Amino acid sequence: MNAMLVKGVTKQFHGRPVLNDVSFELEKGECLGLMGESGSGKSTLARCIMGMQRVDKGAIRLMGERIDHLSDRKLRPFRKRLQLVLQNPAAALNPKKKIADSLLDPYLFLGKHVRLQHFSAVSESLLVKELLDAVELPGELAARYPHELSGGQRQRVNIARAISIEPDVLVLDEPTASLDVVSQASILDLLTDLKEELGLSYLFISHDLAALHEMSDRIMVMKDGRLVDNFHRGDIFSPNRETYTKELISIF
Ligand SMILES: Nc1ncnc2c1ncn2[C@@H]1O[C@H](COP(=O)(O)OP(=O)(O)OP(=O)(O)O)[C@@H](O)[C@H]1O
């Protein structure tokens, strides 16, 4: 069984199609890259997958179970299995909460739905320490506020939050876009390690073709809300690539 199946997803805003018959499968343990120019519909797809926006047509399945059109209450058990990491780490963290409290939010929110296997979570403070360890941050950051961290550290905290409940799938929407080049590389290395350690599957959305190529097993290309190409990473320079993919590669 695949980790996620998206079939025939269509979404319009004010009568204008933004996603048009989008279909793909995310295999278990795979990193599936998604590239496309600004406005092509990548973040809308991420929001539809996360249940933050409703699809007009089509279906989204997570580990075989249909999750589109679920109410917030019915979606709650699936929140444990599907998490989102966004590009702006500062905006994703509550500035008034200490890092330890932000880290514990998903775990406490999901309460009885969570059975952890990788993290022992014997106590809340131990879980915080385990999570900071997992993203290679020192334990002393637990007592700090987000503004006392660097952008790269804040994004590590966001990743730690996302993995805290041991999801099956992470949707990574431009996770390194707001970081400097050195922090970008170390976040990508961290994501690669966590994928192996925790058996995660990634939908990795990025403008950065080099990062996509480094991280992804397969890459999909979106143009005007349609997936126009889908290939294994080793075939990126194949003469069989769609003309639009070749254009994107040539301007990179
Ligand atoms: N809530 C909304 N209401 C109306 N139009 C929207 C809404 N959300 C997105 N759009 C439009 O849908 C199109 C796709 O936007 P989306 O953010 O999905 O693109 P994207 O590929 O993620 O772009 P970027 O790479 O710049 O983030 C854009 O034209 C955008 O203006």
XYZ file of N, CA, C and O in Angstrom, residues 10 13 15-16 19 28 32 39 47 52 60 63 77 90 97 103 122 139 154 177 182 191 195 232 239 247 250-251:
112
model
N -9.181 18.438 -8.155
C -9.471 19.680 -8.863
C -9.911 20.711 -7.833
O -10.631 20.382 -6.888
N -10.668 28.623 -7.572
C -10.926 29.822 -6.772
C -11.642 30.820 -7.670
O -11.128 31.169 -8.741
N -14.028 30.512 -9.680
C -14.266 30.006 -11.034
C -13.007 29.742 -11.835
O -13.065 29.283 -12.975
N -11.822 30.028 -11.230
C -10.569 29.817 -11.965
C -9.903 28.537 -11.449
O -9.645 28.425 -10.245
N -6.068 23.878 -9.348
C -5.584 22.495 -9.468
C -6.488 21.799 -10.468
O -7.718 21.898 -10.382
N 5.588 4.494 0.314
C 6.130 4.512 1.679
C 7.647 4.663 1.634
O 8.315 3.976 0.860
N 9.104 12.427 -2.518
C 8.545 12.813 -3.815
C 8.637 14.333 -3.926
O 8.061 15.053 -3.101
N 2.846 30.362 -8.268
C 1.453 30.457 -8.700
C 0.953 29.222 -9.430
O -0.203 29.174 -9.868
N -2.222 22.502 0.903
C -3.330 22.853 1.819
C -4.499 21.885 1.660
O -5.164 21.532 2.633
N -6.774 21.786 4.948
C -6.971 23.208 5.248
C -7.846 23.851 4.179
O -8.366 24.945 4.371
N -8.310 12.110 -1.852
C -6.983 12.027 -1.234
C -7.040 10.910 -0.199
O -7.915 10.922 0.675
N -2.498 6.338 3.700
C -2.365 4.934 4.102
C -3.673 4.184 3.807
O -4.181 3.433 4.641
N -7.743 12.157 14.064
C -6.850 10.989 14.154
C -5.810 10.951 13.031
O -4.711 10.429 13.216
N 9.526 31.366 11.639
C 9.157 32.327 12.688
C 7.639 32.373 12.827
O 7.093 32.361 13.925
N 5.295 31.653 23.424
C 5.493 30.355 24.077
C 6.961 29.977 24.084
O 7.661 30.170 23.073
N 6.921 22.750 21.364
C 7.256 21.383 20.941
C 6.193 20.376 21.385
O 5.918 19.406 20.688
N 8.569 9.301 28.323
C 8.222 8.888 29.685
C 7.629 10.079 30.446
O 6.710 9.937 31.245
N 19.700 20.945 24.561
C 18.539 20.933 25.450
C 18.224 22.285 26.066
O 17.065 22.580 26.384
N 15.087 27.738 14.490
C 13.609 27.757 14.545
C 13.031 26.706 13.602
O 12.054 26.030 13.920
N 13.281 27.735 2.282
C 13.260 28.932 1.424
C 13.739 30.193 2.140
O 14.316 31.074 1.517
N 24.008 27.847 4.037
C 24.588 26.854 4.951
C 23.476 26.183 5.762
O 23.430 24.950 5.897
N 16.730 16.406 7.373
C 15.493 15.781 6.870
C 15.783 14.401 6.276
O 15.005 13.459 6.450
N 14.200 10.941 7.851
C 13.372 10.082 6.990
C 13.764 8.623 7.184
O 12.896 7.748 7.302
N 11.833 9.668 -12.329
C 12.829 9.313 -11.314
C 13.991 10.305 -11.393
O 14.309 10.806 -12.471
N 16.580 13.069 -22.493
C 15.978 13.814 -23.610
C 14.457 13.643 -23.668
O 13.773 14.418 -24.336
N 12.805 23.502 -19.865
C 12.907 24.967 -19.698
C 13.275 25.315 -18.260
O 14.150 26.141 -18.010
N 16.836 24.509 -17.615
C 17.783 25.389 -18.310
C 17.901 26.754 -17.631
O 18.948 27.383 -17.697
N 16.813 27.218 -16.972
C 16.924 28.541 -16.342
C 17.447 28.453 -14.915
O 17.660 29.452 -14.263
